[in-house]
Amino acid sequence: MPLPTLLCVTFASGIAAALASRVELRVSPRPPLLTRAFAAQLLFTALVTVPAGVYFYVFHGDWFLLYTVDVARIPSAAALVGFLALGGVTGLGFVVGASAVRSQREIVGGAVAGAAVLAGVGAAFVAKERLGLVGTFAQFQGAFGLRSFTEDIILHGTFLAWTVFLAGQVFTLLRLGFGARRGT
């Protein structure tokens, strides 16, 4: 899961959470970021999305950043702030989705979420040559010692991250949708 894809999917998951919690958002006068639904989505981001991103950054950082920057040169505090910003990306997506719900334009919100997912997939497709090779920044720049994505452990990590992300997001969305209807 490269960084551009992670950002796009995190934004889309915030929108999806707002759409799933439409019942609460329509009846609550509170700002969207102060609702229980946003708290649930933020918890999902903190427990699933951020750890997945941290895994790829720590163990496959140069690949995660598409070999654009040498991870060894990034201060750890900057990386920490970057991962905390994922909560902001979720919040931005939730606010966009809540705005669509409160203006009764859920189809537009769904279209924006779908476009964000497509942008994430598109980013991975555009960078497929970079993502197809696994190594360090120096190896990529020097074109030596690189391994194929399909022959590296990163394939298993990517599969596991996507599986956990999708299962967790589906559970969160179902809980937000059904929980609001039951009044819990």
Tab-separated table of C-alpha atoms in Angstrom:
chain	number	residue	atom	x	y	z
A	1	MET	CA	0.000	0.000	0.000
A	2	PRO	CA	1.991	3.016	-1.210
A	3	LEU	CA	1.470	6.428	0.401
A	4	PRO	CA	-0.640	8.028	-2.388
A	5	THR	CA	-3.008	5.056	-2.349
A	6	LEU	CA	-3.190	5.102	1.448
A	7	LEU	CA	-4.091	8.805	1.472
A	8	CYS	CA	-6.797	8.431	-1.176
A	9	VAL	CA	-8.344	5.371	0.463
A	10	THR	CA	-8.261	7.028	3.901
A	11	PHE	CA	-10.088	10.064	2.495
A	12	ALA	CA	-12.669	7.800	0.845
A	13	SER	CA	-13.173	5.818	4.052
A	14	GLY	CA	-13.985	9.060	5.900
A	15	ILE	CA	-16.636	9.883	3.310
A	16	ALA	CA	-18.028	6.349	3.462
A	17	ALA	CA	-18.286	6.554	7.256
A	18	ALA	CA	-20.267	9.767	7.004
A	19	LEU	CA	-22.594	8.237	4.435
A	20	ALA	CA	-23.100	5.163	6.621
A	21	SER	CA	-23.943	7.341	9.616
A	22	ARG	CA	-26.465	9.477	7.754
A	23	VAL	CA	-29.143	8.908	10.402
A	24	GLU	CA	-27.031	10.412	13.175
A	25	LEU	CA	-25.775	13.262	10.993
A	26	ARG	CA	-29.262	14.298	9.908
A	27	VAL	CA	-30.711	14.498	13.412
A	28	SER	CA	-27.686	15.794	15.297
A	29	PRO	CA	-27.054	19.538	15.407
A	30	ARG	CA	-23.439	18.931	16.445
A	31	PRO	CA	-20.548	19.583	14.066
A	32	PRO	CA	-19.630	16.410	12.156
A	33	LEU	CA	-16.283	16.014	13.912
A	34	LEU	CA	-18.016	15.882	17.302
A	35	THR	CA	-20.331	12.982	16.475
A	36	ARG	CA	-20.050	9.398	17.689
A	37	ALA	CA	-19.772	8.244	14.100
A	38	PHE	CA	-16.642	10.303	13.525
A	39	ALA	CA	-15.167	8.997	16.764
A	40	ALA	CA	-15.734	5.444	15.511
A	41	GLN	CA	-14.126	6.202	12.150
A	42	LEU	CA	-11.186	7.930	13.826
A	43	LEU	CA	-10.741	4.884	16.053
A	44	PHE	CA	-10.673	2.686	12.946
A	45	THR	CA	-8.041	4.955	11.424
A	46	ALA	CA	-5.945	4.860	14.604
A	47	LEU	CA	-6.184	1.077	15.012
A	48	VAL	CA	-5.992	-0.111	11.404
A	49	THR	CA	-4.979	2.522	8.853
A	50	VAL	CA	-2.135	4.174	10.749
A	51	PRO	CA	-0.512	0.878	11.836
A	52	ALA	CA	-0.655	-0.373	8.241
A	53	GLY	CA	1.029	2.804	7.039
A	54	VAL	CA	3.625	2.618	9.808
A	55	TYR	CA	4.409	-0.992	8.878
A	56	PHE	CA	5.082	-0.084	5.263
A	57	TYR	CA	7.060	3.015	6.239
A	58	VAL	CA	9.263	1.192	8.739
A	59	PHE	CA	9.893	-2.038	6.831
A	60	HIS	CA	9.514	-0.948	3.203
A	61	GLY	CA	9.800	2.836	3.485
A	62	ASP	CA	11.474	3.624	0.185
A	63	TRP	CA	8.922	1.491	-1.681
A	64	PHE	CA	6.101	3.084	0.369
A	65	LEU	CA	7.266	6.526	-0.774
A	66	LEU	CA	7.707	5.298	-4.356
A	67	TYR	CA	11.482	5.840	-4.164
A	68	THR	CA	10.973	9.615	-4.338
A	69	VAL	CA	12.742	10.302	-1.031
A	70	ASP	CA	15.354	8.361	0.916
A	71	VAL	CA	13.532	7.337	4.104
A	72	ALA	CA	16.808	7.427	6.036
A	73	ARG	CA	16.905	11.210	5.542
A	74	ILE	CA	13.405	11.864	6.906
A	75	PRO	CA	13.417	12.935	10.561
A	76	SER	CA	11.364	10.605	12.731
A	77	ALA	CA	9.360	13.551	14.072
A	78	ALA	CA	8.303	14.450	10.538
A	79	ALA	CA	7.177	10.859	9.940
A	80	LEU	CA	5.215	10.920	13.207
A	81	VAL	CA	3.453	14.131	12.212
A	82	GLY	CA	2.721	12.610	8.817
A	83	PHE	CA	1.041	9.591	10.342
A	84	LEU	CA	-0.957	11.747	12.739
A	85	ALA	CA	-2.093	13.698	9.673
A	86	LEU	CA	-3.898	10.550	8.483
A	87	GLY	CA	-6.470	11.396	11.156
A	88	GLY	CA	-6.824	14.768	9.453
A	89	VAL	CA	-7.347	13.090	6.086
A	90	THR	CA	-10.056	10.943	7.656
A	91	GLY	CA	-11.602	14.049	9.210
A	92	LEU	CA	-11.569	15.887	5.892
A	93	GLY	CA	-13.271	12.954	4.209
A	94	PHE	CA	-15.838	12.735	7.001
A	95	VAL	CA	-16.621	16.457	6.730
A	96	VAL	CA	-17.060	16.139	2.947
A	97	GLY	CA	-19.351	13.142	3.436
A	98	ALA	CA	-21.300	14.850	6.242
A	99	SER	CA	-21.801	17.900	4.049
A	100	ALA	CA	-23.200	15.662	1.322
A	101	VAL	CA	-25.494	13.905	3.810
A	102	ARG	CA	-26.793	17.111	5.391
A	103	SER	CA	-27.456	18.679	1.987
A	104	GLN	CA	-29.140	15.430	0.892
A	105	ARG	CA	-26.617	14.770	-1.854
A	106	GLU	CA	-25.404	11.337	-0.827
A	107	ILE	CA	-24.902	10.304	-4.446
A	108	VAL	CA	-22.397	13.132	-4.858
A	109	GLY	CA	-20.632	12.010	-1.686
A	110	GLY	CA	-20.509	8.442	-2.963
A	111	ALA	CA	-19.153	9.667	-6.289
A	112	VAL	CA	-16.408	11.650	-4.549
A	113	ALA	CA	-15.509	8.598	-2.439
A	114	GLY	CA	-15.445	6.432	-5.558
A	115	ALA	CA	-13.267	8.989	-7.347
A	116	ALA	CA	-10.849	8.997	-4.399
A	117	VAL	CA	-10.568	5.201	-4.506
A	118	LEU	CA	-10.026	5.323	-8.262
A	119	ALA	CA	-7.353	7.985	-7.759
A	120	GLY	CA	-5.604	5.700	-5.263
A	121	VAL	CA	-5.746	2.747	-7.643
A	122	GLY	CA	-4.687	5.037	-10.478
A	123	ALA	CA	-1.679	6.258	-8.505
A	124	ALA	CA	-0.585	2.669	-7.980
A	125	PHE	CA	-1.156	1.913	-11.659
A	126	VAL	CA	0.858	4.958	-12.768
A	127	ALA	CA	3.697	3.944	-10.441
A	128	LYS	CA	3.495	0.225	-11.264
A	129	GLU	CA	7.096	0.091	-12.512
A	130	ARG	CA	8.351	1.555	-9.220
A	131	LEU	CA	6.026	-0.607	-7.146
A	132	GLY	CA	7.020	-3.736	-9.043
A	133	LEU	CA	10.537	-3.498	-7.631
A	134	VAL	CA	11.492	-3.791	-3.977
A	135	GLY	CA	14.710	-2.480	-2.492
A	136	THR	CA	16.249	0.586	-0.954
A	137	PHE	CA	16.411	4.094	-2.333
A	138	ALA	CA	20.080	3.594	-3.254
A	139	GLN	CA	19.325	0.295	-4.987
A	140	PHE	CA	16.521	1.864	-6.989
A	141	GLN	CA	18.611	4.883	-7.998
A	142	GLY	CA	21.563	2.675	-8.929
A	143	ALA	CA	19.399	-0.037	-10.527
A	144	PHE	CA	21.044	-2.911	-8.651
A	145	GLY	CA	19.953	-5.583	-6.190
A	146	LEU	CA	16.218	-5.024	-6.619
A	147	ARG	CA	13.751	-7.857	-6.099
A	148	SER	CA	10.418	-8.372	-7.803
A	149	PHE	CA	7.328	-7.413	-5.802
A	150	THR	CA	5.887	-10.892	-6.323
A	151	GLU	CA	9.038	-12.556	-4.978
A	152	ASP	CA	9.342	-10.451	-1.833
A	153	ILE	CA	7.734	-10.612	1.597
A	154	ILE	CA	6.084	-7.262	0.848
A	155	LEU	CA	3.494	-9.121	-1.232
A	156	HIS	CA	2.272	-10.915	1.900
A	157	GLY	CA	2.291	-7.686	3.912
A	158	THR	CA	0.302	-5.902	1.231
A	159	PHE	CA	-2.240	-8.703	1.041
A	160	LEU	CA	-2.615	-8.788	4.827
A	161	ALA	CA	-2.892	-5.001	5.101
A	162	TRP	CA	-5.617	-4.828	2.451
A	163	THR	CA	-7.505	-7.744	3.990
A	164	VAL	CA	-7.479	-6.231	7.477
A	165	PHE	CA	-8.291	-2.772	6.122
A	166	LEU	CA	-11.254	-3.931	4.049
A	167	ALA	CA	-12.650	-6.215	6.752
A	168	GLY	CA	-12.291	-3.504	9.390
A	169	GLN	CA	-13.822	-0.841	7.176
A	170	VAL	CA	-16.780	-3.033	6.254
A	171	PHE	CA	-17.367	-3.822	9.931
A	172	THR	CA	-17.129	-0.130	10.860
A	173	LEU	CA	-19.527	0.925	8.106
A	174	LEU	CA	-22.031	-1.783	8.974
A	175	ARG	CA	-21.842	-0.862	12.653
A	176	LEU	CA	-22.364	2.815	11.864
A	177	GLY	CA	-25.285	2.080	9.569
A	178	PHE	CA	-27.101	-0.487	11.689
A	179	GLY	CA	-26.200	1.066	15.037
A	180	ALA	CA	-27.821	4.364	14.085
A	181	ARG	CA	-31.030	2.638	13.023
A	182	ARG	CA	-31.284	0.809	16.351
A	183	GLY	CA	-30.489	3.947	18.301
A	184	THR	CA	-27.241	2.661	19.864
